Short mmCIF file of C-alpha atoms in Angstrom, two decimals:
data_model
loop_
_atom_site.label_atom_id
_atom_site.label_comp_id
_atom_site.label_asym_id
_atom_site.label_seq_id
_atom_site.Cartn_x
_atom_site.Cartn_y
_atom_site.Cartn_z
CA MET A 1 -6.45 -0.72 -33.49
CA GLN A 2 -7.07 -0.47 -29.94
CA ARG A 3 -9.91 -2.84 -28.67
CA GLU A 4 -12.90 -1.59 -26.84
CA VAL A 5 -12.28 -1.70 -23.11
CA ILE A 6 -14.63 -4.66 -21.78
CA VAL A 7 -14.64 -5.59 -17.97
CA ARG A 8 -16.72 -8.01 -15.94
CA PHE A 9 -17.81 -8.48 -12.47
CA ALA A 10 -18.28 -12.11 -11.60
CA PRO A 11 -19.83 -12.89 -8.17
CA SER A 12 -20.77 -16.28 -6.98
CA PRO A 13 -24.31 -16.15 -5.66
CA THR A 14 -23.51 -18.16 -2.58
CA GLY A 15 -24.68 -15.32 -0.22
CA TYR A 16 -25.30 -11.65 -0.15
CA LEU A 17 -22.98 -9.14 -1.85
CA HIS A 18 -20.33 -7.87 0.77
CA ILE A 19 -18.23 -4.96 0.69
CA GLY A 20 -15.13 -6.71 -0.98
CA GLY A 21 -17.48 -7.83 -3.83
CA ALA A 22 -19.02 -4.37 -3.87
CA ARG A 23 -15.72 -2.63 -4.08
CA THR A 24 -14.72 -5.00 -7.10
CA ALA A 25 -17.97 -4.14 -8.95
CA ILE A 26 -17.47 -0.36 -8.53
CA PHE A 27 -13.80 -0.38 -9.68
CA ASN A 28 -14.83 -2.33 -12.79
CA TRP A 29 -17.66 -0.06 -13.33
CA LEU A 30 -15.75 3.13 -12.80
CA PHE A 31 -13.09 1.79 -15.17
CA ALA A 32 -15.71 1.14 -18.04
CA GLN A 33 -17.30 4.48 -17.32
CA LYS A 34 -13.95 6.19 -17.56
CA THR A 35 -13.01 4.65 -20.79
CA CYS A 36 -16.47 4.61 -22.57
CA GLY A 37 -16.21 0.81 -22.34
CA LYS A 38 -18.62 -1.93 -21.32
CA MET A 39 -19.23 -3.85 -18.21
CA ILE A 40 -20.65 -7.26 -18.09
CA LEU A 41 -22.30 -8.83 -15.05
CA ARG A 42 -21.55 -12.51 -15.03
CA ILE A 43 -23.14 -14.67 -12.24
CA GLU A 44 -20.90 -17.60 -11.62
CA ASP A 45 -23.51 -20.08 -10.57
CA THR A 46 -21.77 -23.45 -11.49
CA ASP A 47 -21.65 -24.44 -7.65
CA ALA A 48 -25.26 -25.84 -7.84
CA GLU A 49 -25.20 -26.79 -4.19
CA ARG A 50 -24.27 -23.41 -2.71
CA SER A 51 -25.96 -21.08 -5.35
CA THR A 52 -29.49 -19.77 -4.65
CA GLN A 53 -31.92 -17.67 -6.42
CA GLU A 54 -32.37 -15.54 -3.33
CA SER A 55 -28.49 -14.70 -3.41
CA ILE A 56 -28.56 -13.90 -7.16
CA GLN A 57 -31.41 -11.47 -6.51
CA GLY A 58 -29.80 -9.97 -3.41
CA ILE A 59 -26.60 -9.37 -5.50
CA ILE A 60 -28.54 -7.52 -8.43
CA ASP A 61 -30.63 -5.54 -5.95
CA SER A 62 -27.46 -4.40 -3.90
CA LEU A 63 -25.86 -3.17 -7.21
CA LYS A 64 -28.94 -1.50 -8.39
CA TRP A 65 -28.92 0.22 -5.05
CA LEU A 66 -25.34 1.26 -5.36
CA GLY A 67 -26.14 2.77 -8.88
CA ILE A 68 -23.73 0.17 -10.48
CA THR A 69 -24.95 -0.51 -14.02
CA TRP A 70 -24.02 -3.11 -16.50
CA ASP A 71 -24.29 -3.44 -20.24
CA GLU A 72 -26.68 -6.36 -21.76
CA ASP A 73 -28.41 -8.67 -19.46
CA PRO A 74 -26.74 -10.57 -16.74
CA TYR A 75 -24.98 -13.77 -17.84
CA PHE A 76 -25.09 -17.01 -15.85
CA GLN A 77 -21.98 -19.37 -16.16
CA SER A 78 -24.10 -22.37 -15.76
CA GLN A 79 -25.73 -21.54 -19.29
CA PHE A 80 -22.20 -22.10 -20.88
CA ILE A 81 -20.95 -25.47 -19.28
CA ASN A 82 -21.02 -27.01 -22.87
CA GLU A 83 -18.67 -24.24 -24.03
CA HIS A 84 -16.26 -25.03 -21.24
CA LEU A 85 -16.24 -28.73 -21.93
CA ALA A 86 -15.77 -28.00 -25.64
CA ALA A 87 -12.64 -25.87 -24.68
CA ALA A 88 -11.33 -28.77 -22.48
CA ARG A 89 -11.80 -31.19 -25.44
CA LYS A 90 -9.84 -28.66 -27.75
CA LEU A 91 -7.07 -28.59 -25.33
CA LEU A 92 -6.82 -32.40 -25.30
CA GLU A 93 -6.70 -32.35 -29.00
CA SER A 94 -4.04 -29.88 -29.22
CA GLY A 95 -1.84 -31.60 -26.64
CA ASN A 96 -2.27 -28.72 -24.15
CA ALA A 97 -4.16 -31.11 -21.68
CA TYR A 98 -4.28 -34.94 -20.75
CA LYS A 99 -6.67 -37.25 -19.02
CA CYS A 100 -5.57 -38.07 -15.51
CA PHE A 101 -6.79 -41.59 -14.10
CA CYS A 102 -5.08 -41.26 -10.81
CA THR A 103 -7.79 -41.89 -8.22
CA LYS A 104 -8.13 -39.80 -4.93
CA ASP A 105 -6.88 -42.53 -2.86
CA GLU A 106 -3.77 -42.69 -5.09
CA LEU A 107 -3.19 -38.95 -4.91
CA ASP A 108 -3.58 -39.02 -1.46
CA ARG A 109 -0.73 -41.63 -1.03
CA LYS A 110 1.68 -39.53 -3.11
CA ARG A 111 1.01 -36.79 -1.14
CA GLN A 112 1.59 -38.61 2.16
CA ALA A 113 4.89 -40.07 0.76
CA ALA A 114 5.95 -36.66 -0.44
CA LEU A 115 5.24 -35.24 3.13
CA LYS A 116 7.55 -37.97 4.44
CA ARG A 117 10.22 -37.18 2.15
CA LYS A 118 9.80 -33.43 2.75
CA SER A 119 9.62 -33.10 -1.12
CA ASP A 120 7.45 -31.34 -3.61
CA LEU A 121 3.80 -31.98 -2.95
CA ARG A 122 2.67 -31.32 -6.63
CA TYR A 123 1.32 -33.82 -8.86
CA ASP A 124 4.19 -35.92 -10.22
CA GLY A 125 2.76 -36.43 -13.67
CA THR A 126 2.06 -39.97 -13.77
CA CYS A 127 -0.65 -39.72 -16.57
CA ARG A 128 1.11 -36.88 -18.35
CA ASN A 129 2.71 -39.27 -21.03
CA LEU A 130 0.39 -42.10 -21.24
CA THR A 131 0.31 -43.66 -24.73
CA LEU A 132 -3.02 -43.38 -26.61
CA GLU A 133 -3.36 -47.02 -26.32
CA ALA A 134 -2.91 -46.73 -22.47
CA VAL A 135 -5.63 -44.09 -22.19
CA ALA A 136 -7.89 -46.06 -24.40
CA GLU A 137 -7.51 -49.10 -22.39
CA LYS A 138 -8.26 -47.16 -19.04
CA GLU A 139 -11.43 -45.58 -20.71
CA GLU A 140 -12.57 -48.99 -21.73
CA ALA A 141 -12.29 -50.35 -18.18
CA GLY A 142 -14.49 -47.48 -17.11
CA ILE A 143 -11.78 -45.69 -14.86
CA PRO A 144 -12.94 -42.23 -14.22
CA TYR A 145 -10.49 -39.46 -15.10
CA THR A 146 -9.82 -35.77 -14.47
CA ILE A 147 -8.41 -33.46 -17.32
CA ARG A 148 -5.23 -31.62 -16.41
CA MET A 149 -3.48 -28.82 -18.17
CA LYS A 150 -0.08 -30.00 -19.60
CA VAL A 151 2.22 -27.04 -18.34
CA PRO A 152 5.33 -26.74 -20.33
CA ARG A 153 8.50 -28.17 -18.77
CA GLY A 154 12.05 -26.88 -18.93
CA GLU A 155 13.21 -23.42 -18.90
CA GLY A 156 10.62 -20.68 -19.27
CA SER A 157 8.00 -19.00 -17.27
CA VAL A 158 4.61 -17.27 -17.18
CA ARG A 159 5.46 -13.51 -16.95
CA PHE A 160 2.88 -10.83 -17.05
CA GLU A 161 2.57 -7.13 -15.98
CA ASP A 162 -0.07 -6.47 -13.30
CA ILE A 163 -1.17 -2.99 -13.34
CA VAL A 164 -1.01 -2.90 -9.61
CA TYR A 165 1.56 -5.38 -8.57
CA LYS A 166 3.67 -4.97 -11.62
CA THR A 167 5.83 -7.81 -12.94
CA ILE A 168 4.71 -11.22 -11.74
CA GLU A 169 6.58 -14.32 -12.95
CA TYR A 170 6.09 -17.99 -12.37
CA LYS A 171 8.70 -20.56 -13.63
CA TYR A 172 7.17 -23.52 -15.57
CA GLU A 173 9.01 -25.84 -13.16
CA ASP A 174 7.00 -24.28 -10.18
CA ILE A 175 3.65 -24.91 -11.78
CA GLU A 176 1.79 -28.03 -11.25
CA ASP A 177 -0.22 -29.78 -14.01
CA PHE A 178 -3.65 -28.49 -12.58
CA VAL A 179 -6.97 -29.96 -13.02
CA ILE A 180 -9.52 -28.22 -15.21
CA VAL A 181 -12.30 -30.79 -15.39
CA ARG A 182 -13.37 -33.10 -12.46
CA SER A 183 -13.77 -36.71 -12.62
CA ASN A 184 -17.56 -36.03 -12.77
CA GLY A 185 -17.28 -34.07 -15.70
CA GLN A 186 -17.64 -30.85 -14.06
CA PRO A 187 -15.41 -28.03 -15.49
CA LEU A 188 -13.47 -26.16 -12.53
CA TYR A 189 -13.40 -22.42 -12.06
CA LEU A 190 -10.11 -21.87 -13.75
CA LEU A 191 -11.38 -23.20 -17.07
CA SER A 192 -14.81 -21.71 -16.89
CA ASN A 193 -13.64 -18.38 -15.87
CA ALA A 194 -11.02 -18.23 -18.71
CA VAL A 195 -13.34 -19.57 -21.40
CA ASP A 196 -16.07 -16.99 -20.26
CA ASP A 197 -13.53 -14.10 -20.38
CA ILE A 198 -12.49 -15.36 -23.93
CA ARG A 199 -16.06 -15.40 -25.22
CA ASP A 200 -16.96 -11.95 -23.60
CA ARG A 201 -13.95 -10.46 -25.17
CA ILE A 202 -12.72 -9.26 -21.79
CA THR A 203 -9.82 -6.78 -22.06
CA HIS A 204 -9.12 -6.10 -18.32
CA VAL A 205 -9.67 -8.30 -15.40
CA ILE A 206 -10.07 -6.16 -12.20
CA ARG A 207 -10.33 -8.40 -9.25
CA GLY A 208 -9.19 -8.89 -5.44
CA GLN A 209 -5.63 -9.96 -4.60
CA ASP A 210 -6.66 -13.45 -3.86
CA GLY A 211 -7.08 -13.98 -7.69
CA LEU A 212 -3.40 -13.16 -8.29
CA SER A 213 -2.47 -16.76 -7.35
CA ASN A 214 -4.71 -17.98 -10.29
CA ALA A 215 -3.66 -15.56 -13.00
CA HIS A 216 -0.72 -17.52 -14.26
CA ARG A 217 -2.67 -20.70 -14.59
CA GLN A 218 -5.48 -18.79 -16.44
CA ILE A 219 -2.94 -17.30 -18.71
CA LEU A 220 -1.78 -20.61 -19.77
CA ILE A 221 -5.43 -21.47 -20.60
CA TYR A 222 -5.66 -18.32 -22.76
CA ARG A 223 -2.60 -19.01 -24.61
CA ALA A 224 -3.39 -22.60 -25.18
CA LEU A 225 -6.80 -21.72 -26.50
CA GLY A 226 -4.96 -18.98 -29.07
CA ALA A 227 -6.88 -16.17 -27.38
CA PRO A 228 -5.32 -12.72 -26.29
CA VAL A 229 -4.40 -12.35 -22.75
CA PRO A 230 -6.41 -9.54 -20.83
CA GLN A 231 -4.66 -7.01 -18.57
CA PHE A 232 -4.73 -7.65 -14.93
CA ALA A 233 -5.27 -5.37 -12.14
CA HIS A 234 -5.44 -7.04 -8.67
CA MET A 235 -6.80 -5.06 -5.77
CA SER A 236 -5.37 -5.24 -2.34
CA LEU A 237 -7.21 -6.76 0.35
CA THR A 238 -9.67 -5.23 2.81
CA LEU A 239 -8.89 -6.30 6.27
CA ASP A 240 -10.58 -5.68 9.67
CA PRO A 241 -8.82 -3.76 12.59
CA GLN A 242 -7.20 -7.10 13.70
CA LYS A 243 -5.60 -7.40 10.07
CA ALA A 244 -7.77 -10.50 9.46
CA LYS A 245 -9.47 -10.65 5.91
CA ILE A 246 -12.96 -9.40 5.91
CA SER A 247 -15.24 -12.33 5.47
CA LYS A 248 -19.04 -13.10 5.65
CA ARG A 249 -18.19 -16.07 8.14
CA LYS A 250 -16.17 -13.93 10.74
CA HIS A 251 -18.10 -10.54 10.48
CA GLY A 252 -21.78 -11.56 9.38
CA GLU A 253 -23.86 -8.92 8.10
CA LEU A 254 -21.56 -5.92 9.06
CA VAL A 255 -19.93 -6.46 5.81
CA ALA A 256 -22.92 -6.88 3.65
CA VAL A 257 -24.15 -4.15 1.48
CA HIS A 258 -27.70 -4.85 2.41
CA PHE A 259 -26.91 -3.99 6.08
CA TYR A 260 -25.81 -0.34 5.09
CA ARG A 261 -29.05 0.12 2.99
CA GLU A 262 -31.22 -0.84 5.84
CA HIS A 263 -29.19 1.33 8.31
CA GLY A 264 -29.62 4.53 6.71
CA PHE A 265 -26.76 4.91 4.38
CA LEU A 266 -27.19 6.75 1.07
CA PRO A 267 -26.10 4.83 -2.08
CA TRP A 268 -23.59 7.21 -3.51
CA ALA A 269 -22.08 8.07 -0.07
CA PHE A 270 -21.41 4.26 0.47
CA VAL A 271 -20.02 3.95 -3.08
CA ASN A 272 -17.76 7.02 -2.20
CA PHE A 273 -16.62 5.29 1.00
CA LEU A 274 -15.89 1.98 -0.61
CA VAL A 275 -13.77 3.35 -3.41
CA LEU A 276 -11.47 4.76 -0.93
CA LEU A 277 -10.80 1.23 0.34
CA GLY A 278 -7.58 0.67 -1.44
CA TRP A 279 -7.79 3.57 -3.99
CA ALA A 280 -6.56 7.26 -3.74
CA THR A 281 -5.87 10.38 -5.69
CA PRO A 282 -2.35 12.09 -5.57
CA GLU A 283 -3.96 14.79 -3.48
CA SER A 284 -5.82 12.28 -1.18
CA ARG A 285 -9.19 13.67 -1.83
CA GLU A 286 -11.91 11.94 -0.28
CA ILE A 287 -15.52 13.49 -1.53
CA PHE A 288 -16.42 12.90 -5.14
CA SER A 289 -19.60 13.45 -7.04
CA ARG A 290 -20.42 10.80 -9.65
CA GLU A 291 -18.89 12.75 -12.39
CA GLU A 292 -16.02 13.73 -10.40
CA LEU A 293 -14.98 10.25 -9.48
CA ILE A 294 -15.35 8.79 -12.92
CA GLU A 295 -13.07 11.57 -14.07
CA ALA A 296 -10.45 11.04 -11.23
CA PHE A 297 -10.45 7.33 -11.35
CA SER A 298 -7.47 5.29 -12.58
CA LEU A 299 -6.14 1.82 -12.07
CA GLN A 300 -2.77 3.13 -11.21
CA GLY A 301 -4.44 4.77 -8.16
CA ILE A 302 -5.17 1.39 -6.73
CA ASN A 303 -2.84 0.95 -3.66
CA ARG A 304 -0.90 -2.51 -2.94
CA ALA A 305 -1.23 -1.77 0.69
CA ASN A 306 -4.16 -3.50 2.21
CA SER A 307 -7.06 -1.30 3.46
CA ILE A 308 -8.64 -1.43 6.90
CA PHE A 309 -12.50 -1.44 7.22
CA ASP A 310 -13.26 -0.73 10.92
CA VAL A 311 -15.92 -3.23 11.82
CA ARG A 312 -17.45 -2.30 15.15
CA LYS A 313 -19.73 -4.95 16.49
CA ASP A 314 -19.94 -3.61 19.99
CA ASP A 315 -19.96 0.32 19.48
CA PRO A 316 -23.39 1.79 19.84
CA LYS A 317 -22.51 5.01 18.57
CA TYR A 318 -21.02 4.22 15.31
CA PHE A 319 -21.83 0.50 14.77
CA THR A 320 -19.32 0.38 11.70
CA ASP A 321 -16.33 2.32 10.26
CA PRO A 322 -16.38 5.96 11.45
CA LYS A 323 -15.20 7.16 8.15
CA ALA A 324 -18.14 5.55 6.44
CA ILE A 325 -20.39 7.14 8.90
CA SER A 326 -18.81 10.58 8.38
CA ILE A 327 -18.88 10.34 4.63
CA ASN A 328 -22.54 9.46 4.77
CA ALA A 329 -23.22 12.28 7.14
CA HIS A 330 -21.52 14.82 4.55
CA TYR A 331 -23.92 13.78 1.97
CA LEU A 332 -27.04 13.76 4.42
CA ARG A 333 -26.34 17.40 5.22
CA THR A 334 -25.29 18.70 1.94
CA LEU A 335 -27.24 17.17 -0.89
CA PRO A 336 -30.27 18.93 -1.97
CA ILE A 337 -33.25 18.28 0.17
CA GLU A 338 -35.39 16.85 -2.69
CA GLU A 339 -32.71 14.16 -3.29
CA ILE A 340 -32.64 12.88 0.28
CA GLU A 341 -36.40 13.42 0.85
CA PRO A 342 -37.42 9.91 -0.67
CA TYR A 343 -34.98 8.15 1.58
CA VAL A 344 -36.23 10.05 4.57
CA ARG A 345 -39.76 9.02 3.92
CA VAL A 346 -38.75 5.34 3.75
CA GLU A 347 -37.18 5.61 7.18
CA MET A 348 -40.42 7.27 8.63
CA GLU A 349 -42.54 4.70 6.95
CA LYS A 350 -40.36 1.91 8.80
CA ALA A 351 -40.61 3.92 11.91
CA GLY A 352 -44.32 4.19 11.60
CA ILE A 353 -44.46 8.09 11.77
CA TRP A 354 -45.15 8.81 8.10
CA ASP A 355 -48.31 10.76 7.38
CA PRO A 356 -49.81 10.81 4.01
CA GLU A 357 -50.61 14.51 4.72
CA TYR A 358 -46.91 15.35 4.54
CA GLU A 359 -47.25 14.77 0.56
CA ASN A 360 -49.21 18.04 0.63
CA THR A 361 -46.60 19.97 2.56
CA LYS A 362 -43.73 18.36 1.04
CA HIS A 363 -42.31 21.49 -0.39
CA SER A 364 -43.13 23.63 2.71
CA TRP A 365 -43.10 22.44 6.33
CA PHE A 366 -41.86 18.97 5.52
CA LEU A 367 -38.89 19.76 3.73
CA ASP A 368 -38.11 22.87 5.93
CA THR A 369 -38.12 20.43 8.90
CA ILE A 370 -35.86 18.11 7.27
CA GLU A 371 -33.44 20.93 6.48
CA LEU A 372 -33.80 22.03 10.14
CA ILE A 373 -32.66 18.61 11.67
CA ARG A 374 -30.33 17.07 9.28
CA GLY A 375 -27.38 18.99 10.34
CA ARG A 376 -26.79 16.73 13.40
CA PHE A 377 -27.79 13.38 11.78
CA HIS A 378 -25.28 10.74 10.30
CA VAL A 379 -27.79 8.24 8.79
CA THR A 380 -31.25 8.47 7.31
CA THR A 381 -32.56 6.11 10.32
CA ASP A 382 -31.87 9.05 12.46
CA PHE A 383 -34.98 10.77 11.11
CA GLY A 384 -37.13 7.82 12.43
CA SER A 385 -35.43 7.84 16.00
CA ARG A 386 -33.69 11.10 16.78
CA GLY A 387 -35.97 13.06 14.73
CA ARG A 388 -39.08 11.44 15.90
CA ALA A 389 -40.33 14.19 18.01
CA TYR A 390 -40.71 16.51 15.03
CA PHE A 391 -43.44 14.14 13.44
CA SER A 392 -44.93 12.29 16.21
CA ASP A 393 -45.99 12.73 19.95
CA ASP A 394 -44.74 9.22 20.74
CA PHE A 395 -41.07 9.82 21.44
CA PRO A 396 -38.41 8.87 24.25
CA ILE A 397 -36.62 11.22 26.41
CA GLU A 398 -33.01 10.91 26.80
CA PRO A 399 -31.99 10.08 30.39
CA ARG A 400 -29.15 12.52 30.17
CA ALA A 401 -31.37 15.35 29.17
CA LEU A 402 -34.03 14.51 31.84
CA LYS A 403 -31.18 14.51 34.56
CA LYS A 404 -29.59 17.87 33.27
CA ASN A 405 -32.39 19.83 32.15
CA ILE A 406 -35.40 18.70 34.19
CA LEU A 407 -34.45 17.10 37.61
CA LYS A 408 -32.11 19.93 38.48
CA HIS A 409 -34.82 22.46 38.29
CA PRO A 410 -37.98 21.16 40.06
CA GLU A 411 -39.54 24.53 39.59
CA LEU A 412 -40.18 23.76 35.86
CA LYS A 413 -43.12 21.41 36.92
CA LYS A 414 -45.02 24.90 37.68
CA TRP A 415 -43.29 26.87 35.17
CA LEU A 416 -43.59 24.90 31.96
CA PRO A 417 -47.42 24.67 32.04
CA MET A 418 -47.46 28.46 32.61
CA LEU A 419 -45.39 28.96 29.57
CA ALA A 420 -47.59 26.76 27.65
CA ASP A 421 -50.73 29.05 28.38
CA ARG A 422 -48.59 31.97 27.22
CA LEU A 423 -47.37 30.31 23.98
CA GLN A 424 -51.15 29.33 23.34
CA ALA A 425 -52.23 32.84 23.56
CA LEU A 426 -49.82 33.81 20.66
CA GLU A 427 -51.67 35.08 17.59
CA SER A 428 -48.37 34.74 15.66
CA PHE A 429 -46.34 31.79 16.46
CA SER A 430 -43.23 32.82 15.17
CA VAL A 431 -39.47 32.80 16.12
CA THR A 432 -39.51 36.38 17.30
CA GLU A 433 -42.79 35.89 19.43
CA THR A 434 -41.83 32.67 20.96
CA GLU A 435 -38.38 34.02 22.01
CA ASN A 436 -39.78 37.29 23.67
CA VAL A 437 -42.22 35.17 25.61
CA ILE A 438 -39.50 32.70 27.01
CA ARG A 439 -37.06 35.55 27.67
CA GLU A 440 -39.60 37.69 29.40
CA MET A 441 -40.84 34.85 31.58
CA ALA A 442 -37.22 33.93 32.51
CA ALA A 443 -36.65 37.46 33.84
CA GLU A 444 -39.85 37.38 35.66
CA PHE A 445 -38.84 34.37 37.53
CA GLY A 446 -35.32 35.54 37.99
CA VAL A 447 -33.54 32.69 36.09
CA LYS A 448 -31.39 32.40 33.09
CA PRO A 449 -33.22 32.05 29.76
CA GLY A 450 -31.03 28.61 29.29
CA VAL A 451 -32.97 27.03 32.17
CA LEU A 452 -36.38 27.37 30.39
CA ILE A 453 -34.84 26.81 26.86
CA ASN A 454 -33.28 23.43 28.00
CA GLY A 455 -36.25 22.45 29.91
CA ILE A 456 -38.54 23.15 26.83
CA ARG A 457 -35.94 21.10 24.64
CA THR A 458 -36.24 18.07 26.65
CA LEU A 459 -40.08 18.14 27.03
CA VAL A 460 -40.75 19.15 23.31
CA THR A 461 -37.90 16.82 21.67
CA GLY A 462 -36.86 14.42 24.34
CA GLN A 463 -33.18 15.54 23.68
CA LEU A 464 -30.15 17.15 25.23
CA ALA A 465 -29.05 19.18 22.09
CA GLY A 466 -30.28 20.03 18.78
CA PRO A 467 -31.01 22.89 16.41
CA GLY A 468 -31.85 26.40 17.48
CA MET A 469 -34.68 26.10 20.04
CA PHE A 470 -36.72 28.78 18.59
CA ASP A 471 -36.70 27.33 15.14
CA VAL A 472 -37.57 23.90 16.71
CA LEU A 473 -40.73 25.23 18.33
CA ILE A 474 -42.01 26.59 14.99
CA ALA A 475 -41.07 23.33 13.19
CA ILE A 476 -43.05 21.38 15.87
CA GLY A 477 -45.84 23.50 15.93
CA GLN A 478 -47.86 25.55 18.47
CA HIS A 479 -50.55 23.02 19.12
CA ARG A 480 -47.99 20.21 19.79
CA VAL A 481 -45.62 22.40 21.80
CA VAL A 482 -48.26 23.58 24.27
CA LYS A 483 -49.53 19.86 24.61
CA ARG A 484 -45.88 18.65 25.43
CA LEU A 485 -45.35 21.42 27.92
CA ARG A 486 -48.50 20.79 29.80
CA ARG A 487 -46.94 17.09 30.43
CA ALA A 488 -44.42 18.55 32.85
CA PRO A 489 -46.37 17.93 36.09
CA ALA A 490 -47.20 14.17 35.16
CA LEU A 491 -43.55 13.77 34.13
CA PHE A 492 -42.29 15.03 37.58
CA ASP A 493 -45.03 13.00 39.44
CA LYS A 494 -43.59 9.81 37.65
CA LEU A 495 -39.89 10.60 38.62
#
């Protein structure tokens, strides 16, 4: 009978959730969703010195923002240390592990001697075959000890099939008797992780490629404890453009999930981008709804080749991977307005331009304005910066727009206030009426309509380009348009 699929995401709470960890969580979540299985969130918090409550909460908040769900309450590895130590005792009793009394100084001397001989640096097994009497004598003397796995010797190997990297094999003779419990009684990650997987009945271990070097050791632990070995799927690494591994230390918050939340990314757009780092469909499709991605996902689609995350510290236009920006822009411009409105509101509140009155007009002017301006935006923060003029009279004027649309036409100092008077006199402030007034005035002064239209755009929005100008005027409103056009003389006087 086929077992229920159970996977786990097991982050260490020693900092924020970075994109590598988020990608691992997404792949596990997608596989659980695809197979109608379960996903467990296990916080591996046994590093007491580095684990913090702030990091734990940050990881949980980031996962929730991404829409990544898990079954049951989160588990904390520190709650199960007694289980880990009980497993170590079981391994000792079965002869699959032994107590090692070699001190750090002794091990260092052995290592230095091996370096001089240019020979194997692995532990030489000094304590591997100590008699029961010798062990008891050392314990009576109070000599501290670690616990090491007793790796089988002679011919043979640990061989397993990784879903991504296919057949992996390590000969016994190449595997060191590795430590599973420190001399202070603290179980190591290799043991704790394996024991937790056994308890949680994990069927598939989906994690980064850096875990591949530990898989054979953990398999030895599974087998020695009489537990089934889960299937492994190791994901390729995510590198920066210089082919260095993405890391918190080198790249800082540019690789933190919360950075993208704060900089205007939509949650699903970011999930969609992250899943493409190291995974693809045969037809190289890039845009997926939630349901479509779950349906398309397979572990066989994970690539062996490392993916590139284009960190851009010094690029003011993109500030991060251009594909991430492009995918976010796609969702920002195509999702139903009602879905993005809450995110727009958050950005407007942060920018100090949210008016509670917008609640009363949410389904008319406010949503219509979002629809009008979103076509040129990439992230939701654009609504509080580039879209500021639609909601506030306090907005900057782009220097390029000022130079091209205003300074080249000094006559606008007189014309724009005149245009303000004519627009104020309109009983119907509509696209048709405003367009007629502007074009008639351009003809009257013998200039192309674009001279007036571009000058208006700069005074009214502060920008060089944007949506259709006559639609913009209606969105901003008659009163505000007239007031802004009358600023023209004061603006020229400042230049």
